[in-house]
mmCIF file of C-alpha atoms in Angstrom:
data_model
loop_
_atom_site.group_PDB
_atom_site.id
_atom_site.type_symbol
_atom_site.label_atom_id
_atom_site.label_comp_id
_atom_site.label_asym_id
_atom_site.label_seq_id
_atom_site.Cartn_x
_atom_site.Cartn_y
_atom_site.Cartn_z
ATOM 1 C CA MET A 11 -21.267 -2.594 -16.383
ATOM 2 C CA LEU A 12 -19.707 -5.491 -18.254
ATOM 3 C CA ASP A 13 -18.206 -6.277 -14.975
ATOM 4 C CA ILE A 14 -19.897 -9.588 -14.503
ATOM 5 C CA THR A 15 -16.802 -10.523 -12.561
ATOM 6 C CA GLU A 16 -17.815 -8.401 -9.596
ATOM 7 C CA SER A 17 -20.096 -11.049 -8.175
ATOM 8 C CA ALA A 18 -17.626 -13.771 -9.121
ATOM 9 C CA GLY A 19 -14.984 -12.128 -6.961
ATOM 10 C CA SER A 20 -12.408 -12.557 -9.694
ATOM 11 C CA THR A 21 -11.696 -9.155 -11.095
ATOM 12 C CA PRO A 22 -8.376 -9.093 -12.913
ATOM 13 C CA GLU A 23 -6.838 -7.208 -9.948
ATOM 14 C CA ASP A 24 -7.504 -9.842 -7.389
ATOM 15 C CA GLU A 25 -6.591 -12.733 -9.625
ATOM 16 C CA ALA A 26 -2.924 -12.106 -8.930
ATOM 17 C CA PRO A 27 -2.691 -10.406 -5.524
ATOM 18 C CA GLU A 28 1.111 -10.424 -5.542
ATOM 19 C CA GLU A 29 3.763 -10.958 -8.172
ATOM 20 C CA GLY A 30 4.236 -14.619 -8.914
ATOM 21 C CA ALA A 31 0.883 -15.722 -7.612
ATOM 22 C CA SER A 32 -0.946 -17.062 -10.632
ATOM 23 C CA PHE A 33 -4.495 -18.001 -11.347
ATOM 24 C CA THR A 34 -4.793 -21.694 -12.226
ATOM 25 C CA PHE A 35 -6.591 -22.235 -15.517
ATOM 26 C CA MET A 36 -7.946 -25.649 -16.421
ATOM 27 C CA VAL A 37 -9.327 -27.470 -19.432
ATOM 28 C CA PRO A 38 -13.146 -27.308 -19.020
ATOM 29 C CA LYS A 39 -15.096 -30.534 -18.666
ATOM 30 C CA LYS A 40 -18.713 -31.710 -18.499
ATOM 31 C CA GLU A 41 -20.295 -31.782 -15.073
ATOM 32 C CA ILE A 42 -23.994 -32.263 -15.829
ATOM 33 C CA SER A 43 -24.450 -35.925 -16.661
ATOM 34 C CA MET A 44 -27.959 -36.644 -15.330
ATOM 35 C CA VAL A 45 -31.170 -34.661 -15.052
ATOM 36 C CA PRO A 46 -30.821 -34.306 -11.261
ATOM 37 C CA ASP A 47 -27.497 -32.463 -11.835
ATOM 38 C CA MET A 48 -29.444 -29.549 -13.363
ATOM 39 C CA GLY A 49 -29.903 -28.013 -9.885
ATOM 40 C CA LYS A 50 -26.127 -27.840 -9.561
ATOM 41 C CA TRP A 51 -25.950 -25.917 -12.870
ATOM 42 C CA LYS A 52 -28.642 -23.443 -11.899
ATOM 43 C CA ARG A 53 -26.923 -22.731 -8.590
ATOM 44 C CA SER A 54 -23.467 -22.511 -10.169
ATOM 45 C CA GLN A 55 -21.201 -19.490 -10.507
ATOM 46 C CA ALA A 56 -21.120 -20.303 -14.267
ATOM 47 C CA TYR A 57 -24.894 -19.859 -14.553
ATOM 48 C CA ALA A 58 -24.825 -16.571 -12.659
ATOM 49 C CA ASP A 59 -21.928 -15.251 -14.751
ATOM 50 C CA TYR A 60 -23.429 -16.463 -18.045
ATOM 51 C CA ILE A 61 -26.871 -15.018 -17.522
ATOM 52 C CA GLY A 62 -25.342 -11.844 -16.057
ATOM 53 C CA PHE A 63 -23.264 -11.466 -19.216
ATOM 54 C CA ILE A 64 -26.271 -11.976 -21.556
ATOM 55 C CA LEU A 65 -28.396 -9.460 -19.609
ATOM 56 C CA THR A 66 -25.618 -6.844 -19.367
ATOM 57 C CA LEU A 67 -25.271 -6.934 -23.154
ATOM 58 C CA ASN A 68 -29.040 -6.838 -23.487
ATOM 59 C CA GLU A 69 -29.065 -3.532 -21.541
ATOM 60 C CA GLY A 70 -26.078 -2.237 -23.459
ATOM 61 C CA VAL A 71 -27.662 -2.547 -26.932
ATOM 62 C CA LYS A 72 -31.067 -1.180 -25.889
ATOM 63 C CA GLY A 73 -32.383 1.226 -28.538
ATOM 64 C CA LYS A 74 -29.169 1.162 -30.606
ATOM 65 C CA LYS A 75 -28.629 0.364 -34.261
ATOM 66 C CA LEU A 76 -25.991 -2.030 -35.602
ATOM 67 C CA THR A 77 -24.688 0.901 -37.605
ATOM 68 C CA CYS A 78 -24.259 3.252 -34.650
ATOM 69 C CA GLU A 79 -20.794 4.425 -33.580
ATOM 70 C CA TYR A 80 -18.868 2.471 -30.961
ATOM 71 C CA LYS A 81 -15.307 1.861 -29.825
ATOM 72 C CA VAL A 82 -13.434 -0.967 -31.566
ATOM 73 C CA SER A 83 -10.550 -2.203 -29.400
ATOM 74 C CA GLU A 84 -7.516 -4.192 -30.458
ATOM 75 C CA THR A 85 -8.995 -7.390 -28.981
ATOM 76 C CA VAL A 86 -12.219 -6.877 -31.008
ATOM 77 C CA GLU A 87 -10.103 -6.467 -34.189
ATOM 78 C CA LYS A 88 -8.246 -9.689 -33.340
ATOM 79 C CA LEU A 89 -11.555 -11.521 -32.856
ATOM 80 C CA MET A 90 -12.705 -10.253 -36.209
ATOM 81 C CA ASP A 91 -9.517 -11.678 -37.759
ATOM 82 C CA LEU A 92 -10.171 -14.998 -35.999
ATOM 83 C CA LEU A 93 -13.696 -15.169 -37.427
ATOM 84 C CA GLY A 94 -12.360 -14.106 -40.800
ATOM 85 C CA THR A 95 -9.984 -17.088 -40.670
ATOM 86 C CA LEU A 96 -12.886 -19.529 -39.941
ATOM 87 C CA ASP A 97 -14.759 -17.942 -42.860
ATOM 88 C CA ARG A 98 -11.783 -18.377 -45.229
ATOM 89 C CA TRP A 99 -11.474 -22.036 -44.253
ATOM 90 C CA ILE A 100 -15.056 -22.597 -45.424
ATOM 91 C CA ASN A 101 -14.069 -21.263 -48.875
ATOM 92 C CA GLU A 102 -11.067 -23.559 -48.869
ATOM 93 C CA THR A 103 -13.207 -26.587 -47.926
ATOM 94 C CA PRO A 104 -15.985 -26.947 -50.513
ATOM 95 C CA PRO A 105 -18.764 -29.451 -49.874
ATOM 96 C CA VAL A 106 -18.139 -32.962 -51.249
ATOM 97 C CA ASP A 107 -20.460 -34.998 -53.456
ATOM 98 C CA GLN A 108 -22.395 -37.424 -51.329
ATOM 99 C CA PRO A 109 -25.745 -39.227 -51.515
ATOM 100 C CA SER A 110 -27.287 -37.509 -48.484
ATOM 101 C CA ARG A 111 -28.464 -33.929 -48.936
ATOM 102 C CA PHE A 112 -27.886 -32.973 -45.308
ATOM 103 C CA GLY A 113 -24.788 -33.008 -43.155
ATOM 104 C CA ASN A 114 -22.077 -32.641 -45.776
ATOM 105 C CA LYS A 115 -18.972 -34.524 -44.598
ATOM 106 C CA ALA A 116 -16.614 -31.731 -45.738
ATOM 107 C CA TYR A 117 -17.747 -29.999 -42.520
ATOM 108 C CA ARG A 118 -15.611 -32.548 -40.640
ATOM 109 C CA THR A 119 -12.526 -31.481 -42.597
ATOM 110 C CA TRP A 120 -13.286 -27.856 -41.772
ATOM 111 C CA PHE A 121 -13.851 -28.681 -38.121
ATOM 112 C CA ALA A 122 -10.626 -30.692 -37.859
ATOM 113 C CA LYS A 123 -8.716 -27.593 -38.909
ATOM 114 C CA LEU A 124 -10.309 -25.563 -36.109
ATOM 115 C CA ASP A 125 -9.750 -28.359 -33.655
ATOM 116 C CA GLN A 126 -6.083 -28.296 -34.498
ATOM 117 C CA GLU A 127 -5.623 -24.499 -34.564
ATOM 118 C CA ALA A 128 -8.087 -23.257 -31.871
ATOM 119 C CA GLU A 129 -5.565 -22.833 -29.126
ATOM 120 C CA ALA A 130 -3.167 -20.853 -31.300
ATOM 121 C CA LEU A 131 -6.035 -18.698 -32.633
ATOM 122 C CA VAL A 132 -7.179 -17.880 -29.080
ATOM 123 C CA SER A 133 -3.634 -17.261 -27.878
ATOM 124 C CA VAL A 134 -3.292 -14.371 -30.328
ATOM 125 C CA VAL A 135 -6.423 -12.713 -28.949
ATOM 126 C CA LEU A 136 -5.243 -12.842 -25.325
ATOM 127 C CA PRO A 137 -2.978 -10.299 -23.648
ATOM 128 C CA ALA A 138 0.556 -11.726 -23.201
ATOM 129 C CA ASP A 139 0.135 -12.176 -19.435
ATOM 130 C CA LYS A 140 -3.051 -14.184 -19.945
ATOM 131 C CA ARG A 141 -1.872 -16.607 -22.624
ATOM 132 C CA ALA A 142 -2.027 -19.428 -20.065
ATOM 133 C CA ALA A 143 -5.850 -19.195 -20.353
ATOM 134 C CA ALA A 144 -5.750 -20.229 -24.068
ATOM 135 C CA PRO A 145 -6.301 -23.972 -23.536
ATOM 136 C CA GLU A 146 -9.308 -23.285 -21.295
ATOM 137 C CA ILE A 147 -10.942 -20.633 -23.456
ATOM 138 C CA ALA A 148 -10.243 -22.417 -26.770
ATOM 139 C CA VAL A 149 -12.584 -25.242 -25.659
ATOM 140 C CA TYR A 150 -15.558 -22.852 -25.847
ATOM 141 C CA LEU A 151 -14.561 -21.671 -29.292
ATOM 142 C CA LYS A 152 -14.396 -25.294 -30.565
ATOM 143 C CA GLU A 153 -17.779 -26.048 -28.993
ATOM 144 C CA SER A 154 -19.396 -22.981 -30.616
ATOM 145 C CA VAL A 155 -19.390 -24.110 -34.258
ATOM 146 C CA GLY A 156 -21.523 -27.201 -34.214
ATOM 147 C CA ASN A 157 -20.907 -30.937 -33.676
ATOM 148 C CA SER A 158 -18.600 -32.746 -36.088
ATOM 149 C CA THR A 159 -20.077 -36.200 -35.455
ATOM 150 C CA ARG A 160 -23.691 -35.253 -36.065
ATOM 151 C CA ILE A 161 -22.924 -32.276 -38.327
ATOM 152 C CA ASP A 162 -25.567 -30.258 -36.501
ATOM 153 C CA TYR A 163 -25.769 -26.851 -34.902
ATOM 154 C CA GLY A 164 -28.097 -25.417 -32.247
ATOM 155 C CA THR A 165 -28.550 -23.064 -29.311
ATOM 156 C CA GLY A 166 -26.076 -25.001 -27.187
ATOM 157 C CA HIS A 167 -23.333 -24.192 -29.698
ATOM 158 C CA GLU A 168 -24.422 -20.573 -29.768
ATOM 159 C CA ALA A 169 -24.255 -20.535 -25.934
ATOM 160 C CA ALA A 170 -20.672 -21.810 -26.145
ATOM 161 C CA PHE A 171 -19.735 -18.774 -28.191
ATOM 162 C CA ALA A 172 -21.354 -16.447 -25.637
ATOM 163 C CA ALA A 173 -19.413 -18.362 -22.955
ATOM 164 C CA PHE A 174 -16.227 -17.882 -25.013
ATOM 165 C CA LEU A 175 -16.829 -14.094 -25.047
ATOM 166 C CA CYS A 176 -17.738 -14.167 -21.327
ATOM 167 C CA CYS A 177 -14.393 -15.828 -20.544
ATOM 168 C CA LEU A 178 -12.545 -13.152 -22.563
ATOM 169 C CA CYS A 179 -14.214 -10.546 -20.311
ATOM 170 C CA LYS A 180 -13.310 -12.520 -17.191
ATOM 171 C CA VAL A 181 -9.609 -12.493 -18.071
ATOM 172 C CA GLY A 182 -9.738 -8.798 -18.970
ATOM 173 C CA ALA A 183 -9.144 -9.206 -22.730
ATOM 174 C CA LEU A 184 -12.549 -7.606 -23.379
ATOM 175 C CA ARG A 185 -13.686 -4.680 -21.239
ATOM 176 C CA VAL A 186 -16.722 -2.733 -20.164
ATOM 177 C CA ASP A 187 -16.497 -0.294 -23.058
ATOM 178 C CA ASP A 188 -16.361 -3.175 -25.583
ATOM 179 C CA GLN A 189 -20.056 -4.014 -24.979
ATOM 180 C CA LEU A 190 -21.501 -2.678 -28.242
ATOM 181 C CA ALA A 191 -18.618 -4.070 -30.274
ATOM 182 C CA ILE A 192 -19.086 -7.505 -28.637
ATOM 183 C CA VAL A 193 -22.655 -7.735 -29.923
ATOM 184 C CA PHE A 194 -22.697 -5.570 -33.059
ATOM 185 C CA LYS A 195 -19.309 -6.514 -34.426
ATOM 186 C CA VAL A 196 -18.079 -9.834 -32.988
ATOM 187 C CA PHE A 197 -21.320 -11.683 -32.366
ATOM 188 C CA ASN A 198 -22.821 -10.368 -35.614
ATOM 189 C CA ARG A 199 -19.790 -11.626 -37.570
ATOM 190 C CA TYR A 200 -20.046 -14.954 -35.730
ATOM 191 C CA LEU A 201 -23.630 -15.228 -36.932
ATOM 192 C CA GLU A 202 -22.551 -14.590 -40.512
ATOM 193 C CA VAL A 203 -19.976 -17.339 -40.318
ATOM 194 C CA MET A 204 -22.494 -19.774 -38.698
ATOM 195 C CA ARG A 205 -25.086 -19.050 -41.414
ATOM 196 C CA LYS A 206 -22.430 -19.752 -44.025
ATOM 197 C CA LEU A 207 -21.533 -23.038 -42.318
ATOM 198 C CA GLN A 208 -25.215 -24.004 -42.020
ATOM 199 C CA LYS A 209 -25.817 -23.246 -45.697
ATOM 200 C CA THR A 210 -22.592 -24.643 -47.136
ATOM 201 C CA TYR A 211 -22.602 -27.974 -45.272
ATOM 202 C CA ARG A 212 -26.410 -28.247 -44.915
ATOM 203 C CA MET A 213 -26.070 -28.677 -41.134
ATOM 204 C CA GLU A 214 -28.949 -30.201 -39.241
ATOM 205 C CA PRO A 215 -30.615 -28.211 -36.464
ATOM 206 C CA ALA A 216 -29.493 -29.697 -33.126
ATOM 207 C CA GLY A 217 -32.419 -30.801 -30.943
ATOM 208 C CA SER A 218 -34.696 -28.496 -32.916
ATOM 209 C CA GLN A 219 -38.318 -28.295 -31.880
ATOM 210 C CA GLY A 220 -39.110 -27.846 -35.564
ATOM 211 C CA VAL A 221 -42.006 -25.558 -36.157
ATOM 212 C CA TRP A 222 -42.508 -25.081 -32.401
ATOM 213 C CA GLY A 223 -39.033 -23.702 -31.712
ATOM 214 C CA LEU A 224 -38.188 -20.080 -32.073
ATOM 215 C CA ASP A 225 -35.677 -20.716 -34.782
ATOM 216 C CA ASP A 226 -33.768 -23.827 -36.007
ATOM 217 C CA PHE A 227 -30.352 -22.499 -35.047
ATOM 218 C CA GLN A 228 -30.165 -19.262 -33.025
ATOM 219 C CA PHE A 229 -31.721 -17.595 -29.965
ATOM 220 C CA LEU A 230 -29.498 -14.781 -28.638
ATOM 221 C CA PRO A 231 -29.803 -12.469 -31.637
ATOM 222 C CA PHE A 232 -33.556 -12.445 -31.079
ATOM 223 C CA ILE A 233 -33.063 -11.341 -27.473
ATOM 224 C CA TRP A 234 -30.491 -8.665 -28.223
ATOM 225 C CA GLY A 235 -32.232 -7.793 -31.466
ATOM 226 C CA SER A 236 -35.537 -7.113 -29.688
ATOM 227 C CA SER A 237 -33.674 -4.943 -27.187
ATOM 228 C CA GLN A 238 -32.362 -2.802 -30.068
ATOM 229 C CA PHE A 239 -35.983 -1.989 -30.945
ATOM 230 C CA ILE A 240 -37.073 -0.883 -27.503
ATOM 231 C CA ASP A 241 -38.710 2.603 -27.733
ATOM 232 C CA HIS A 242 -38.381 2.674 -31.518
ATOM 233 C CA PRO A 243 -40.620 5.510 -32.780
ATOM 234 C CA THR A 244 -42.233 3.619 -35.655
ATOM 235 C CA LEU A 245 -41.240 -0.086 -35.913
ATOM 236 C CA GLU A 246 -43.427 -2.335 -33.796
ATOM 237 C CA PRO A 247 -43.304 -6.150 -33.408
ATOM 238 C CA ARG A 248 -46.091 -6.527 -35.966
ATOM 239 C CA HIS A 249 -43.830 -5.007 -38.639
ATOM 240 C CA PHE A 250 -41.121 -7.732 -38.694
ATOM 241 C CA VAL A 251 -43.375 -10.125 -40.693
ATOM 242 C CA ASP A 252 -43.521 -7.517 -43.466
ATOM 243 C CA GLU A 253 -40.842 -8.361 -45.994
ATOM 244 C CA ARG A 254 -40.561 -4.747 -47.123
ATOM 245 C CA VAL A 255 -39.662 -3.616 -43.594
ATOM 246 C CA VAL A 256 -37.121 -6.447 -43.306
ATOM 247 C CA ASN A 257 -35.391 -5.549 -46.587
ATOM 248 C CA GLU A 258 -35.298 -1.855 -45.704
ATOM 249 C CA HIS A 259 -33.975 -2.139 -42.136
ATOM 250 C CA HIS A 260 -32.077 -5.428 -41.781
ATOM 251 C CA GLN A 261 -28.624 -3.691 -41.812
ATOM 252 C CA ASP A 262 -29.560 -1.831 -38.663
ATOM 253 C CA TYR A 263 -31.299 -4.541 -36.645
ATOM 254 C CA MET A 264 -30.094 -8.020 -35.709
ATOM 255 C CA PHE A 265 -33.646 -9.305 -35.287
ATOM 256 C CA LEU A 266 -34.438 -8.463 -38.912
ATOM 257 C CA GLU A 267 -31.214 -10.109 -40.131
ATOM 258 C CA CYS A 268 -32.502 -13.291 -38.471
ATOM 259 C CA ILE A 269 -35.903 -12.954 -40.124
ATOM 260 C CA LYS A 270 -34.259 -12.310 -43.506
ATOM 261 C CA PHE A 271 -32.199 -15.505 -43.173
ATOM 262 C CA ILE A 272 -35.344 -17.504 -42.278
ATOM 263 C CA ASN A 273 -37.144 -16.058 -45.289
ATOM 264 C CA GLU A 274 -34.278 -17.080 -47.549
ATOM 265 C CA MET A 275 -34.027 -20.611 -46.163
ATOM 266 C CA LYS A 276 -37.760 -21.502 -45.798
ATOM 267 C CA THR A 277 -40.640 -21.632 -48.142
ATOM 268 C CA GLY A 278 -44.381 -21.292 -47.526
ATOM 269 C CA PRO A 279 -46.351 -19.020 -45.212
ATOM 270 C CA PHE A 280 -44.313 -17.511 -42.379
ATOM 271 C CA ALA A 281 -47.027 -18.384 -39.885
ATOM 272 C CA GLU A 282 -46.546 -22.044 -40.718
ATOM 273 C CA HIS A 283 -42.780 -22.455 -40.804
ATOM 274 C CA SER A 284 -42.084 -20.035 -37.909
ATOM 275 C CA ASN A 285 -45.104 -20.237 -35.673
ATOM 276 C CA GLN A 286 -43.466 -18.979 -32.501
ATOM 277 C CA LEU A 287 -42.093 -15.867 -34.207
ATOM 278 C CA TRP A 288 -45.448 -15.282 -35.816
ATOM 279 C CA ASN A 289 -47.021 -15.293 -32.355
ATOM 280 C CA ILE A 290 -44.400 -12.851 -31.107
ATOM 281 C CA SER A 291 -45.368 -10.429 -33.879
ATOM 282 C CA ALA A 292 -48.691 -10.018 -32.078
ATOM 283 C CA VAL A 293 -47.056 -8.821 -28.824
ATOM 284 C CA PRO A 294 -47.775 -5.078 -28.446
ATOM 285 C CA SER A 295 -44.354 -3.756 -27.423
ATOM 286 C CA TRP A 296 -40.702 -4.601 -27.938
ATOM 287 C CA SER A 297 -39.939 -4.496 -24.245
ATOM 288 C CA LYS A 298 -42.591 -7.150 -23.673
ATOM 289 C CA VAL A 299 -41.094 -9.211 -26.514
ATOM 290 C CA ASN A 300 -37.621 -8.802 -24.942
ATOM 291 C CA GLN A 301 -38.759 -9.898 -21.466
ATOM 292 C CA GLY A 302 -40.712 -12.825 -22.887
ATOM 293 C CA LEU A 303 -37.675 -13.984 -24.966
ATOM 294 C CA ILE A 304 -35.392 -13.866 -21.924
ATOM 295 C CA ARG A 305 -37.912 -16.045 -19.978
ATOM 296 C CA MET A 306 -38.219 -18.389 -22.940
ATOM 297 C CA TYR A 307 -34.403 -18.615 -23.318
ATOM 298 C CA LYS A 308 -34.042 -19.674 -19.666
ATOM 299 C CA ALA A 309 -36.834 -22.235 -19.992
ATOM 300 C CA GLU A 310 -36.073 -23.619 -23.460
ATOM 301 C CA CYS A 311 -32.293 -23.525 -23.506
ATOM 302 C CA LEU A 312 -30.654 -22.939 -20.157
ATOM 303 C CA GLU A 313 -32.923 -25.206 -18.193
ATOM 304 C CA LYS A 314 -33.092 -28.044 -20.710
ATOM 305 C CA PHE A 315 -30.926 -31.036 -19.922
ATOM 306 C CA PRO A 316 -30.254 -32.049 -23.558
ATOM 307 C CA VAL A 317 -28.663 -28.607 -24.080
ATOM 308 C CA ILE A 318 -26.801 -28.198 -20.780
ATOM 309 C CA GLN A 319 -25.382 -31.741 -20.604
ATOM 310 C CA HIS A 320 -22.856 -30.606 -23.210
ATOM 311 C CA PHE A 321 -21.774 -27.437 -21.353
ATOM 312 C CA LYS A 322 -18.222 -27.498 -20.017
ATOM 313 C CA PHE A 323 -16.971 -25.964 -16.762
ATOM 314 C CA GLY A 324 -13.488 -24.757 -15.871
ATOM 315 C CA SER A 325 -11.904 -22.107 -13.654
ATOM 316 C CA LEU A 326 -13.544 -19.193 -15.467
ATOM 317 C CA LEU A 327 -17.033 -20.624 -15.737
ATOM 318 C CA SER A 328 -17.150 -22.672 -12.593
ATOM 319 C CA ILE A 329 -19.560 -25.358 -11.430
ATOM 320 C CA GLN A 330 -18.976 -24.219 -7.845
ATOM 321 C CA PRO A 331 -22.083 -22.674 -6.192
ATOM 322 C CA ALA A 332 -22.445 -18.958 -6.879
ATOM 323 C CA LYS A 333 -21.256 -16.629 -4.108
ATOM 324 C CA PRO A 334 -24.294 -15.116 -2.432
#
């Protein structure tokens, strides 16, 4: 049921009803410039498609381990190559010596390379008859790796990567049976590359709520990661604050990978540096955690103007009101 396009009325079949009729792609642009515009976003087709995509994947990964078996399509392989390229560029662009500890300026050199190559990288991932979508879809890839002026990264950048994947589904490059690979392979690899960027260039958290936020950088892996744990026979939410459990099971569970990264990056008692997560560990069941995180994601990310003002809209993720 990755067919988020159903409601959008733009399944690949009806995009080109007859030979020669083509779907008009466009370079996405910002549409939310003031707080009152937020209503337009919440009513938009883009919002419906985006949240539908997140929730479809949330259902798809329920109760499954990262290490389970799933189909890996050619498109998924190509996306892994793309992320491998971004990773290699980090190795080729070491941090420079500078007085400030945070926001290493070498990040801008790395980003400039992506800025230059993004369209070509995306083109390779798309089926030949959908290459025209590359300029539109590449925008979301460029937006997904942080901001090169501020050298920061946050949940808005993460959302751009989910939007990138959503667009690939809308043009038919990714399909229904790619669901598990999208989260467990592609998104998981994206997280690895982002953690490497954050560490290498000491990126600042974008609009972080500090100790009151869920995490400095990510949100989606906590949603999908909590879904993986639903109906787990032994591991309960209270277990993820136990370092032994984290070390033993992190290869299987996205949620624990996130906790492991926090433990590596932060010092002091967990309850102090990650208060929200500490509170979550007291919730009795994983399905309650999962539902709560989805509510929190809508409220803290998708309904916050400072995050959404940067979101870009095109033909695939449209600002037009959602079809009823």
